């Protein structure tokens, strides 16, 4: 044995525990990668009872697990759905006790549609452009069909749920056309079943259904894809028999839902839409019959008694005419004098009012009116906004206490009433503003009528000398030159040749008109 042993390769490497290695990997991933943006197609999406959301991002080669904690879900911006192509942002993290890494997604934005979703959207746009989704093409469901045709698989609980619900509510004849509800055979078999039911003749050996139900349980997008095929959508749109689609759960939507006459959230709900409850219908008919008989009898009795009472209270026809005829004669005698007296009173009132009018008074009234008009205009918009806001809050507070699904029609009616109130308030403000503007314009025209310019236009003139107004004959003889202002200009007389010139813009403070 050598005095100094040669160590074996790697024998001096320090030892780590599993937790230490996992912790180092976790720290390395979170430190090196940090905040990342990852693009991919959304796979499965699971929302746990705790509120946390888990989903997968995948491409053609790999799958990355992602999770969003309960407190981060509301800030995502959108809820991912299977098949969508998105860009997820967040921090990379690792689970130390399972040696797995994942993305803690904190923001999600749509990057593009997945292959299936893009194809579905293309088909939806094409069929919508052809008018297959038009509401006017949808047929009303029969209230109580005699025969119901069901297109579904014989395997599973869907057909049992439908039959059980029909048996409980109102037993009807049911024809079942078994088909494949997923896979490559699903679409052609469902289309043939719908066309086959429509091909049955009324009164034949095989009864023709009055209503069709196309049903399937829930599943992924791939499982339900057969009901997104164009052949199925066109067969449902061409059906002469009213059709209810009940494919998947309430959150699942396929192309057949858009072209069917009615969509049910579940197969059981489709059975409930197909028939009413027998006992409730019979009880309602009996109650309606009793109420109709009672109302008819009571109405006839009341109308007969009212007719007799009115007949006793009616006076003679001549008595009805005598009093109005006398009143007409009296009014006709007083009409002429009353008209003359009214004209005289109004003439006196007009003279009194016109005597008190002054340009300064008119200007003051115009300024006051303009000030009030500006004040009203400034308060109009805030007042309308406050009224709209208060009315909106009142309607919101009221609708919060009721079930929106039951009172949707009432809410729409109240919204229309609110719009009408806002329109009336706006119209009233506009009319008020227009009226005030017209009054201001009328006052301004009256001011111009009462000014000295209007007097000059009627044939009068103003005589000035040395900048002052000449009011007497004596002053006119003593003046060396006179400036006479007419409606169309000023003419100078004396101290040279008379020269016409433009009228002065400033009104006279004092003077005589002749």
Tab-separated table of C-alpha atoms in Angstrom:
chain	number	residue	atom	x	y	z
A	1	UNK	CA	0.000	0.000	0.000
A	2	UNK	CA	1.300	3.414	-1.001
A	3	UNK	CA	1.909	6.014	1.657
A	4	UNK	CA	-0.342	8.381	-0.324
A	5	UNK	CA	-3.397	6.652	-1.836
A	6	UNK	CA	-4.521	7.851	-5.211
A	7	UNK	CA	-8.203	8.887	-4.848
A	8	UNK	CA	-10.778	7.423	-7.220
A	9	UNK	CA	-12.194	9.832	-9.828
A	10	UNK	CA	-15.073	11.843	-8.354
A	11	UNK	CA	-14.554	10.570	-4.816
A	12	UNK	CA	-13.863	14.099	-3.524
A	13	UNK	CA	-17.096	15.629	-5.036
A	14	UNK	CA	-19.353	16.969	-2.274
A	15	UNK	CA	-22.665	15.186	-1.647
A	16	UNK	CA	-26.069	16.915	-1.966
A	17	UNK	CA	-29.470	15.915	-0.737
A	18	UNK	CA	-32.408	15.609	-3.119
A	19	UNK	CA	-34.006	18.749	-1.634
A	20	UNK	CA	-30.783	20.727	-2.099
A	21	UNK	CA	-30.532	19.754	-5.787
A	22	UNK	CA	-34.252	20.493	-6.362
A	23	UNK	CA	-33.901	23.835	-4.594
A	24	UNK	CA	-30.857	24.741	-6.681
A	25	UNK	CA	-32.697	23.891	-9.898
A	26	UNK	CA	-35.713	25.950	-8.743
A	27	UNK	CA	-33.469	28.901	-7.904
A	28	UNK	CA	-31.593	28.569	-11.226
A	29	UNK	CA	-34.830	28.531	-13.270
A	30	UNK	CA	-36.390	31.462	-11.436
A	31	UNK	CA	-33.139	33.480	-11.531
A	32	UNK	CA	-32.021	32.830	-15.092
A	33	UNK	CA	-35.389	32.899	-16.864
A	34	UNK	CA	-37.367	35.260	-14.633
A	35	UNK	CA	-40.184	37.008	-16.530
A	36	UNK	CA	-40.848	35.367	-19.910
A	37	UNK	CA	-43.367	35.553	-22.768
A	38	UNK	CA	-44.365	32.213	-24.293
A	39	UNK	CA	-46.507	31.638	-27.381
A	40	UNK	CA	-48.473	28.444	-27.870
A	41	UNK	CA	-51.840	26.764	-28.278
A	42	UNK	CA	-53.977	26.228	-25.186
A	43	UNK	CA	-54.603	22.603	-24.306
A	44	UNK	CA	-56.708	21.450	-21.403
A	45	UNK	CA	-58.025	24.110	-19.007
A	46	UNK	CA	-58.984	23.191	-15.424
A	47	UNK	CA	-60.339	25.537	-12.758
A	48	UNK	CA	-60.017	23.917	-9.334
A	49	UNK	CA	-62.532	24.323	-6.542
A	50	UNK	CA	-60.022	26.517	-4.753
A	51	UNK	CA	-60.201	29.017	-7.629
A	52	UNK	CA	-56.726	28.266	-9.038
A	53	UNK	CA	-56.547	27.707	-12.811
A	54	UNK	CA	-54.323	25.157	-14.529
A	55	UNK	CA	-53.801	24.831	-18.280
A	56	UNK	CA	-51.271	23.634	-20.865
A	57	UNK	CA	-49.406	25.502	-23.612
A	58	UNK	CA	-48.298	23.317	-26.478
A	59	UNK	CA	-46.715	23.422	-29.907
A	60	UNK	CA	-45.982	20.667	-32.396
A	61	UNK	CA	-43.277	19.101	-30.166
A	62	UNK	CA	-43.657	20.042	-26.483
A	63	UNK	CA	-46.171	20.803	-23.752
A	64	UNK	CA	-45.626	23.339	-20.951
A	65	UNK	CA	-47.699	23.291	-17.778
A	66	UNK	CA	-49.059	26.657	-16.612
A	67	UNK	CA	-50.954	27.773	-13.542
A	68	UNK	CA	-52.554	30.979	-12.340
A	69	UNK	CA	-53.347	31.452	-8.674
A	70	UNK	CA	-56.816	32.484	-7.534
A	71	UNK	CA	-55.799	36.079	-6.809
A	72	UNK	CA	-54.215	36.451	-10.273
A	73	UNK	CA	-57.139	35.145	-12.378
A	74	UNK	CA	-59.007	38.474	-12.406
A	75	UNK	CA	-55.906	40.293	-13.767
A	76	UNK	CA	-55.292	37.900	-16.681
A	77	UNK	CA	-57.244	39.988	-19.149
A	78	UNK	CA	-59.013	36.904	-20.575
A	79	UNK	CA	-59.825	33.305	-19.679
A	80	UNK	CA	-58.005	30.867	-21.986
A	81	UNK	CA	-60.065	28.340	-23.906
A	82	UNK	CA	-58.968	25.090	-25.439
A	83	UNK	CA	-57.693	25.532	-28.988
A	84	UNK	CA	-56.819	29.225	-28.711
A	85	UNK	CA	-53.345	30.441	-29.659
A	86	UNK	CA	-52.149	32.864	-26.991
A	87	UNK	CA	-49.093	34.642	-25.623
A	88	UNK	CA	-48.708	34.028	-21.894
A	89	UNK	CA	-46.512	36.235	-19.705
A	90	UNK	CA	-45.272	35.339	-16.250
A	91	UNK	CA	-42.477	33.892	-14.160
A	92	UNK	CA	-40.948	30.474	-14.558
A	93	UNK	CA	-40.957	28.441	-11.394
A	94	UNK	CA	-40.262	24.899	-10.311
A	95	UNK	CA	-41.780	22.554	-7.752
A	96	UNK	CA	-39.020	21.352	-5.494
A	97	UNK	CA	-40.826	18.299	-4.118
A	98	UNK	CA	-41.842	16.960	-7.569
A	99	UNK	CA	-38.925	18.165	-9.751
A	100	UNK	CA	-41.304	19.821	-12.230
A	101	UNK	CA	-41.158	23.281	-13.729
A	102	UNK	CA	-44.081	25.402	-14.924
A	103	UNK	CA	-45.069	28.925	-15.896
A	104	UNK	CA	-46.925	31.110	-13.402
A	105	UNK	CA	-49.011	32.947	-16.017
A	106	UNK	CA	-50.044	36.443	-14.920
A	107	UNK	CA	-51.121	37.949	-18.272
A	108	UNK	CA	-52.635	36.285	-21.352
A	109	UNK	CA	-53.307	37.793	-24.757
A	110	UNK	CA	-54.633	36.194	-27.925
A	111	UNK	CA	-51.837	35.562	-30.430
A	112	UNK	CA	-53.883	33.741	-33.031
A	113	UNK	CA	-56.464	31.023	-33.389
A	114	UNK	CA	-55.629	27.366	-33.190
A	115	UNK	CA	-56.119	25.148	-36.188
A	116	UNK	CA	-59.514	23.856	-35.092
A	117	UNK	CA	-60.763	27.211	-33.860
A	118	UNK	CA	-59.607	28.962	-37.029
A	119	UNK	CA	-61.420	26.381	-39.157
A	120	UNK	CA	-64.538	26.716	-37.007
A	121	UNK	CA	-64.492	30.498	-37.306
A	122	UNK	CA	-64.080	30.275	-41.080
A	123	UNK	CA	-67.054	27.937	-41.389
A	124	UNK	CA	-69.141	30.118	-39.089
A	125	UNK	CA	-68.463	33.215	-41.193
A	126	UNK	CA	-69.241	31.352	-44.413
A	127	UNK	CA	-72.574	29.982	-43.156
A	128	UNK	CA	-73.498	33.348	-41.627
A	129	UNK	CA	-72.845	35.091	-44.944
A	130	UNK	CA	-75.251	32.637	-46.593
A	131	UNK	CA	-77.970	33.575	-44.096
A	132	UNK	CA	-78.209	30.189	-42.338
A	133	UNK	CA	-78.080	31.895	-38.910
A	134	UNK	CA	-80.882	34.350	-39.703
A	135	UNK	CA	-83.479	34.467	-36.911
A	136	UNK	CA	-86.298	34.827	-39.441
A	137	UNK	CA	-85.597	31.287	-40.689
A	138	UNK	CA	-86.056	29.686	-37.269
A	139	UNK	CA	-89.351	27.839	-36.781
A	140	UNK	CA	-91.439	27.970	-33.601
A	141	UNK	CA	-91.526	24.769	-31.565
A	142	UNK	CA	-94.872	22.903	-31.393
A	143	UNK	CA	-96.486	23.337	-27.993
A	144	UNK	CA	-97.359	19.646	-27.583
A	145	UNK	CA	-95.808	17.385	-30.260
A	146	UNK	CA	-97.334	13.922	-30.777
A	147	UNK	CA	-94.110	12.292	-31.984
A	148	UNK	CA	-90.556	13.360	-31.051
A	149	UNK	CA	-87.527	12.208	-33.017
A	150	UNK	CA	-84.207	11.884	-31.135
A	151	UNK	CA	-80.843	11.722	-32.918
A	152	UNK	CA	-78.208	10.446	-30.470
A	153	UNK	CA	-76.210	7.447	-29.412
A	154	UNK	CA	-77.845	4.505	-27.646
A	155	UNK	CA	-74.802	4.302	-25.407
A	156	UNK	CA	-74.472	6.556	-22.371
A	157	UNK	CA	-76.908	8.432	-20.187
A	158	UNK	CA	-78.128	11.030	-22.733
A	159	UNK	CA	-80.995	8.999	-24.188
A	160	UNK	CA	-82.003	7.731	-20.730
A	161	UNK	CA	-82.127	11.298	-19.386
A	162	UNK	CA	-84.292	12.464	-22.300
A	163	UNK	CA	-86.741	9.549	-22.027
A	164	UNK	CA	-86.939	9.888	-18.262
A	165	UNK	CA	-87.662	13.620	-18.451
A	166	UNK	CA	-90.320	13.144	-21.162
A	167	UNK	CA	-91.980	10.405	-19.088
A	168	UNK	CA	-92.104	12.674	-16.029
A	169	UNK	CA	-93.432	15.761	-17.811
A	170	UNK	CA	-95.749	14.538	-20.595
A	171	UNK	CA	-95.339	11.027	-22.130
A	172	UNK	CA	-95.030	11.199	-25.913
A	173	UNK	CA	-94.121	8.804	-28.706
A	174	UNK	CA	-90.351	8.837	-29.243
A	175	UNK	CA	-88.471	7.663	-32.347
A	176	UNK	CA	-84.731	7.135	-31.809
A	177	UNK	CA	-82.242	7.235	-34.692
A	178	UNK	CA	-78.955	5.865	-33.275
A	179	UNK	CA	-75.799	7.568	-34.564
A	180	UNK	CA	-72.141	7.926	-33.649
A	181	UNK	CA	-71.680	11.103	-31.628
A	182	UNK	CA	-67.913	11.439	-32.124
A	183	UNK	CA	-65.276	10.374	-34.562
A	184	UNK	CA	-65.192	10.355	-38.343
A	185	UNK	CA	-68.619	8.694	-38.684
A	186	UNK	CA	-70.409	11.247	-36.525
A	187	UNK	CA	-71.078	14.027	-39.065
A	188	UNK	CA	-72.431	11.893	-41.971
A	189	UNK	CA	-74.602	9.761	-39.671
A	190	UNK	CA	-76.139	12.789	-37.936
A	191	UNK	CA	-76.815	14.502	-41.299
A	192	UNK	CA	-78.442	11.299	-42.657
A	193	UNK	CA	-80.579	10.972	-39.526
A	194	UNK	CA	-81.926	14.536	-39.837
A	195	UNK	CA	-82.617	14.087	-43.547
A	196	UNK	CA	-84.184	10.651	-42.887
A	197	UNK	CA	-86.662	12.005	-40.351
A	198	UNK	CA	-87.628	14.786	-42.786
A	199	UNK	CA	-88.125	12.220	-45.567
A	200	UNK	CA	-90.879	10.395	-43.637
A	201	UNK	CA	-94.356	11.117	-44.974
A	202	UNK	CA	-97.208	12.184	-42.694
A	203	UNK	CA	-99.713	9.372	-42.271
A	204	UNK	CA	-97.278	6.672	-43.376
A	205	UNK	CA	-96.490	3.400	-41.650
A	206	UNK	CA	-93.701	5.136	-39.749
A	207	UNK	CA	-95.059	8.317	-38.085
A	208	UNK	CA	-93.298	11.551	-39.017
A	209	UNK	CA	-91.923	13.422	-35.951
A	210	UNK	CA	-93.331	16.821	-35.067
A	211	UNK	CA	-90.053	17.793	-33.328
A	212	UNK	CA	-86.400	16.693	-33.562
A	213	UNK	CA	-83.793	16.633	-30.782
A	214	UNK	CA	-80.091	16.238	-31.655
A	215	UNK	CA	-78.300	15.432	-28.395
A	216	UNK	CA	-74.870	14.499	-27.065
A	217	UNK	CA	-73.091	14.747	-23.734
A	218	UNK	CA	-70.165	16.994	-22.945
A	219	UNK	CA	-66.603	16.604	-24.159
A	220	UNK	CA	-63.571	18.366	-25.551
A	221	UNK	CA	-63.459	20.357	-28.776
A	222	UNK	CA	-62.184	17.297	-30.621
A	223	UNK	CA	-64.985	15.121	-29.222
A	224	UNK	CA	-67.689	17.596	-30.311
A	225	UNK	CA	-66.102	18.381	-33.666
A	226	UNK	CA	-68.531	16.222	-35.608
A	227	UNK	CA	-71.294	18.731	-34.844
A	228	UNK	CA	-69.108	21.527	-36.257
A	229	UNK	CA	-68.997	19.924	-39.698
A	230	UNK	CA	-70.628	21.844	-42.529
A	231	UNK	CA	-72.748	18.842	-43.616
A	232	UNK	CA	-74.430	18.707	-40.200
A	233	UNK	CA	-75.090	22.470	-40.094
A	234	UNK	CA	-76.633	22.455	-43.573
A	235	UNK	CA	-78.799	19.426	-42.783
A	236	UNK	CA	-80.128	21.131	-39.627
A	237	UNK	CA	-80.809	24.373	-41.516
A	238	UNK	CA	-82.689	22.475	-44.265
A	239	UNK	CA	-84.890	20.578	-41.815
A	240	UNK	CA	-88.620	21.242	-42.244
A	241	UNK	CA	-89.210	19.768	-38.793
A	242	UNK	CA	-88.418	22.130	-35.871
A	243	UNK	CA	-85.094	21.089	-34.357
A	244	UNK	CA	-83.600	21.474	-30.864
A	245	UNK	CA	-79.823	21.132	-30.482
A	246	UNK	CA	-78.542	19.810	-27.148
A	247	UNK	CA	-74.853	19.148	-27.786
A	248	UNK	CA	-72.412	19.236	-24.878
A	249	UNK	CA	-72.800	21.204	-21.703
A	250	UNK	CA	-74.029	24.772	-21.300
A	251	UNK	CA	-70.598	26.272	-22.054
A	252	UNK	CA	-70.070	24.211	-25.237
A	253	UNK	CA	-71.087	25.811	-28.535
A	254	UNK	CA	-71.097	24.110	-31.950
A	255	UNK	CA	-72.236	25.108	-35.421
A	256	UNK	CA	-75.486	23.153	-35.128
A	257	UNK	CA	-76.473	25.442	-32.236
A	258	UNK	CA	-76.476	28.465	-34.559
A	259	UNK	CA	-78.671	26.897	-37.268
A	260	UNK	CA	-81.083	24.980	-35.027
A	261	UNK	CA	-84.479	26.449	-34.200
A	262	UNK	CA	-83.738	26.333	-30.462
A	263	UNK	CA	-80.592	25.572	-28.441
A	264	UNK	CA	-80.822	23.713	-25.130
A	265	UNK	CA	-77.944	23.885	-22.632
A	266	UNK	CA	-78.228	20.131	-21.817
A	267	UNK	CA	-80.114	17.097	-23.223
A	268	UNK	CA	-82.393	17.150	-20.168
A	269	UNK	CA	-83.236	20.797	-20.850
A	270	UNK	CA	-84.071	19.844	-24.451
A	271	UNK	CA	-86.709	17.418	-23.177
A	272	UNK	CA	-88.111	20.157	-20.951
A	273	UNK	CA	-88.350	22.518	-23.961
A	274	UNK	CA	-90.094	19.845	-26.022
A	275	UNK	CA	-93.162	19.221	-23.811
A	276	UNK	CA	-94.952	20.980	-20.943
A	277	UNK	CA	-95.804	19.397	-17.575
A	278	UNK	CA	-99.022	17.437	-18.027
A	279	UNK	CA	-100.524	18.014	-14.569
A	280	UNK	CA	-99.711	21.716	-14.624
A	281	UNK	CA	-101.263	22.068	-18.092
A	282	UNK	CA	-104.471	20.307	-17.041
A	283	UNK	CA	-104.751	22.420	-13.883
A	284	UNK	CA	-104.145	25.622	-15.833
A	285	UNK	CA	-106.840	24.716	-18.393
A	286	UNK	CA	-109.367	24.072	-15.624
A	287	UNK	CA	-108.515	27.322	-13.857
A	288	UNK	CA	-108.655	29.290	-17.121
A	289	UNK	CA	-112.051	27.800	-17.955
A	290	UNK	CA	-113.448	28.687	-14.529
A	291	UNK	CA	-112.044	32.222	-14.670
A	292	UNK	CA	-113.383	32.731	-18.195
A	293	UNK	CA	-116.892	31.599	-17.205
A	294	UNK	CA	-116.917	33.791	-14.093
A	295	UNK	CA	-115.540	36.823	-15.946
A	296	UNK	CA	-118.015	36.457	-18.791
A	297	UNK	CA	-121.021	36.121	-16.501
A	298	UNK	CA	-119.946	39.012	-14.252
A	299	UNK	CA	-119.154	41.233	-17.229
A	300	UNK	CA	-122.549	40.691	-18.817
A	301	UNK	CA	-124.303	41.387	-15.519
A	302	UNK	CA	-122.369	44.592	-14.864
A	303	UNK	CA	-122.891	45.917	-18.372
A	304	UNK	CA	-126.614	45.237	-18.262
A	305	UNK	CA	-126.978	47.042	-14.939
A	306	UNK	CA	-124.841	49.980	-16.163
A	307	UNK	CA	-126.986	50.268	-19.283
A	308	UNK	CA	-130.172	50.424	-17.211
A	309	UNK	CA	-128.681	53.047	-14.858
A	310	UNK	CA	-127.521	55.241	-17.726
A	311	UNK	CA	-130.879	54.977	-19.477
A	312	UNK	CA	-132.699	56.213	-16.351
A	313	UNK	CA	-130.315	59.149	-15.889
A	314	UNK	CA	-130.534	60.484	-19.465
A	315	UNK	CA	-132.670	63.685	-19.826
A	316	UNK	CA	-134.949	64.567	-22.728
A	317	UNK	CA	-133.137	65.588	-25.955
A	318	UNK	CA	-134.811	69.003	-26.026
A	319	UNK	CA	-133.671	69.738	-22.469
A	320	UNK	CA	-130.096	69.003	-23.463
A	321	UNK	CA	-130.218	71.605	-26.269
A	322	UNK	CA	-132.123	74.460	-24.600
A	323	UNK	CA	-129.456	75.645	-22.163
A	324	UNK	CA	-126.566	75.655	-24.688
A	325	UNK	CA	-128.793	77.516	-27.173
A	326	UNK	CA	-129.564	80.287	-24.655
A	327	UNK	CA	-125.870	80.530	-23.726
A	328	UNK	CA	-124.989	80.907	-27.416
A	329	UNK	CA	-127.433	83.763	-27.844
A	330	UNK	CA	-126.076	85.636	-24.805
A	331	UNK	CA	-122.488	85.204	-25.903
A	332	UNK	CA	-123.337	86.364	-29.438
A	333	UNK	CA	-124.864	89.602	-28.110
A	334	UNK	CA	-121.779	90.374	-25.992
A	335	UNK	CA	-119.219	89.448	-28.651
A	336	UNK	CA	-119.159	92.749	-30.620
A	337	UNK	CA	-118.802	95.140	-27.648
A	338	UNK	CA	-116.282	92.838	-26.032
A	339	UNK	CA	-114.091	92.858	-29.149
A	340	UNK	CA	-114.146	96.667	-29.364
A	341	UNK	CA	-113.334	97.032	-25.664
A	342	UNK	CA	-110.487	94.548	-25.964
A	343	UNK	CA	-108.976	96.410	-28.903
A	344	UNK	CA	-109.153	99.724	-27.004
A	345	UNK	CA	-107.527	98.260	-23.897
A	346	UNK	CA	-104.715	96.795	-25.913
A	347	UNK	CA	-104.175	100.080	-27.782
A	348	UNK	CA	-103.875	101.963	-24.457
A	349	UNK	CA	-101.511	99.318	-23.073
A	350	UNK	CA	-99.382	99.545	-26.225
A	351	UNK	CA	-99.170	103.342	-25.949
A	352	UNK	CA	-98.150	103.150	-22.280
A	353	UNK	CA	-95.545	100.499	-22.981
A	354	UNK	CA	-94.012	102.257	-26.002
A	355	UNK	CA	-93.803	105.577	-24.083
A	356	UNK	CA	-91.511	104.019	-21.492
A	357	UNK	CA	-89.074	102.487	-23.961
A	358	UNK	CA	-85.553	104.005	-24.019
A	359	UNK	CA	-82.391	102.866	-25.806
A	360	UNK	CA	-80.615	102.501	-22.471
A	361	UNK	CA	-83.490	100.412	-21.134
A	362	UNK	CA	-83.383	98.191	-24.193
A	363	UNK	CA	-79.618	97.802	-23.947
A	364	UNK	CA	-79.904	96.912	-20.273
A	365	UNK	CA	-82.641	94.374	-21.056
A	366	UNK	CA	-80.509	92.919	-23.847
A	367	UNK	CA	-77.469	92.612	-21.544
A	368	UNK	CA	-79.582	91.062	-18.780
A	369	UNK	CA	-81.211	88.671	-21.212
A	370	UNK	CA	-77.835	87.690	-22.673
A	371	UNK	CA	-76.439	87.146	-19.160
A	372	UNK	CA	-79.370	84.948	-18.184
A	373	UNK	CA	-79.090	83.097	-21.479
A	374	UNK	CA	-75.366	82.443	-20.913
A	375	UNK	CA	-76.067	81.283	-17.360
A	376	UNK	CA	-78.794	78.911	-18.495
A	377	UNK	CA	-76.598	77.584	-21.306
A	378	UNK	CA	-73.694	76.996	-18.891
A	379	UNK	CA	-75.928	75.103	-16.458
A	380	UNK	CA	-77.765	73.126	-19.082
A	381	UNK	CA	-75.095	70.524	-19.916
A	382	UNK	CA	-74.110	69.751	-16.251
A	383	UNK	CA	-77.774	69.582	-15.286
A	384	UNK	CA	-78.466	67.134	-18.079
A	385	UNK	CA	-75.457	65.037	-17.097
A	386	UNK	CA	-76.502	65.014	-13.429
A	387	UNK	CA	-80.035	64.091	-14.352
A	388	UNK	CA	-78.821	61.294	-16.636
A	389	UNK	CA	-76.366	60.062	-13.990
A	390	UNK	CA	-78.984	60.146	-11.223
A	391	UNK	CA	-81.541	58.389	-13.400
A	392	UNK	CA	-78.999	55.772	-14.439
A	393	UNK	CA	-77.976	55.110	-10.826
A	394	UNK	CA	-81.619	54.830	-9.816
A	395	UNK	CA	-82.319	52.290	-12.548
A	396	UNK	CA	-79.126	50.348	-11.739
A	397	UNK	CA	-80.027	50.192	-8.043
A	398	UNK	CA	-83.499	48.976	-8.914
A	399	UNK	CA	-82.361	46.339	-11.379
A	400	UNK	CA	-79.811	45.000	-8.842
A	401	UNK	CA	-82.705	43.853	-6.631
A	402	UNK	CA	-84.347	41.779	-9.341
A	403	UNK	CA	-83.486	38.835	-11.517
A	404	UNK	CA	-82.221	40.288	-14.778
A	405	UNK	CA	-83.235	37.176	-16.718
A	406	UNK	CA	-86.892	37.550	-15.672
A	407	UNK	CA	-87.092	41.323	-15.876
A	408	UNK	CA	-85.014	41.894	-19.029
A	409	UNK	CA	-87.985	43.217	-20.961
A	410	UNK	CA	-88.836	45.653	-18.149
A	411	UNK	CA	-85.239	46.897	-18.009
A	412	UNK	CA	-85.218	47.532	-21.766
A	413	UNK	CA	-88.497	49.439	-21.494
A	414	UNK	CA	-87.133	51.597	-18.665
A	415	UNK	CA	-83.969	52.284	-20.657
A	416	UNK	CA	-86.116	53.472	-23.553
A	417	UNK	CA	-88.077	55.685	-21.144
A	418	UNK	CA	-84.790	57.111	-19.841
A	419	UNK	CA	-83.656	57.928	-23.380
A	420	UNK	CA	-86.981	59.629	-24.058
A	421	UNK	CA	-86.639	61.708	-20.853
A	422	UNK	CA	-83.102	62.747	-21.846
A	423	UNK	CA	-84.338	63.608	-25.343
A	424	UNK	CA	-87.197	65.681	-23.926
A	425	UNK	CA	-84.858	67.527	-21.521
A	426	UNK	CA	-82.422	68.246	-24.349
A	427	UNK	CA	-85.248	69.392	-26.605
A	428	UNK	CA	-86.663	71.638	-23.843
A	429	UNK	CA	-83.245	73.223	-23.284
A	430	UNK	CA	-82.835	73.804	-27.011
A	431	UNK	CA	-86.285	75.378	-27.271
A	432	UNK	CA	-85.555	77.600	-24.240
A	433	UNK	CA	-82.255	78.729	-25.770
A	434	UNK	CA	-83.979	79.427	-29.108
A	435	UNK	CA	-86.760	81.453	-27.436
A	436	UNK	CA	-84.296	83.614	-25.508
A	437	UNK	CA	-82.224	84.205	-28.649
A	438	UNK	CA	-85.338	85.307	-30.516
A	439	UNK	CA	-86.280	87.721	-27.713
A	440	UNK	CA	-82.804	89.268	-27.746
A	441	UNK	CA	-82.977	89.692	-31.531
A	442	UNK	CA	-86.445	91.268	-31.259
A	443	UNK	CA	-85.219	93.733	-28.617
A	444	UNK	CA	-82.232	94.639	-30.771
A	445	UNK	CA	-84.492	95.268	-33.764
A	446	UNK	CA	-86.735	97.449	-31.547
A	447	UNK	CA	-83.666	99.405	-30.389
A	448	UNK	CA	-82.651	100.015	-33.975
A	449	UNK	CA	-86.224	101.129	-34.803
A	450	UNK	CA	-86.294	103.666	-31.952
A	451	UNK	CA	-82.809	105.076	-32.749
A	452	UNK	CA	-82.279	108.384	-34.518
A	453	UNK	CA	-81.135	106.652	-37.724
A	454	UNK	CA	-84.657	105.338	-38.291
A	455	UNK	CA	-85.978	108.898	-37.772
A	456	UNK	CA	-83.585	110.234	-40.422
A	457	UNK	CA	-84.866	107.584	-42.841
A	458	UNK	CA	-88.380	109.045	-42.489
A	459	UNK	CA	-87.280	112.460	-43.845
A	460	UNK	CA	-85.835	114.263	-40.827
A	461	UNK	CA	-82.332	115.754	-40.518
A	462	UNK	CA	-79.864	116.906	-37.805
A	463	UNK	CA	-78.163	120.332	-37.976
A	464	UNK	CA	-74.723	120.818	-36.360
A	465	UNK	CA	-72.309	123.725	-36.141
A	466	UNK	CA	-68.776	123.652	-34.702
A	467	UNK	CA	-69.363	120.167	-33.320
A	468	UNK	CA	-72.615	121.078	-31.526
A	469	UNK	CA	-76.250	120.568	-32.438
A	470	UNK	CA	-78.180	123.678	-33.615
A	471	UNK	CA	-81.674	123.764	-32.078
A	472	UNK	CA	-82.902	127.306	-32.899
A	473	UNK	CA	-83.175	129.551	-35.942
A	474	UNK	CA	-81.125	132.229	-34.198
A	475	UNK	CA	-78.170	129.898	-33.683
A	476	UNK	CA	-78.374	128.800	-37.319
A	477	UNK	CA	-78.131	132.389	-38.613
A	478	UNK	CA	-75.207	133.169	-36.314
A	479	UNK	CA	-73.223	130.101	-37.407
A	480	UNK	CA	-70.582	130.498	-40.104
A	481	UNK	CA	-71.191	126.980	-41.518
A	482	UNK	CA	-73.736	124.246	-40.941
A	483	UNK	CA	-73.431	120.433	-41.218
A	484	UNK	CA	-76.783	118.865	-42.091
A	485	UNK	CA	-77.016	115.110	-41.589
A	486	UNK	CA	-79.497	113.128	-43.703
A	487	UNK	CA	-80.162	109.404	-43.775
A	488	UNK	CA	-77.620	108.846	-46.577
A	489	UNK	CA	-74.880	111.323	-45.552
A	490	UNK	CA	-73.852	114.787	-44.267
A	491	UNK	CA	-73.874	118.030	-46.308
A	492	UNK	CA	-71.955	121.208	-45.267
A	493	UNK	CA	-73.561	124.642	-45.947
A	494	UNK	CA	-71.771	128.040	-45.773
A	495	UNK	CA	-68.096	129.082	-45.586
A	496	UNK	CA	-67.526	127.720	-49.064
A	497	UNK	CA	-69.112	125.251	-51.436
A	498	UNK	CA	-71.494	122.692	-49.917
A	499	UNK	CA	-69.859	119.276	-49.839
A	500	UNK	CA	-71.714	116.072	-49.048
A	501	UNK	CA	-69.902	113.545	-46.875
A	502	UNK	CA	-70.566	110.317	-45.006
A	503	UNK	CA	-72.971	110.420	-42.047
A	504	UNK	CA	-71.463	110.559	-38.567
A	505	UNK	CA	-71.407	107.264	-36.756
A	506	UNK	CA	-72.021	108.794	-33.286
A	507	UNK	CA	-75.662	109.608	-32.401
A	508	UNK	CA	-76.470	113.182	-31.303
A	509	UNK	CA	-76.650	113.911	-27.602
A	510	UNK	CA	-79.203	116.699	-28.069
A	511	UNK	CA	-80.777	118.383	-31.078
A	512	UNK	CA	-83.817	119.039	-33.155
A	513	UNK	CA	-85.234	117.124	-36.053
A	514	UNK	CA	-87.020	118.952	-38.862
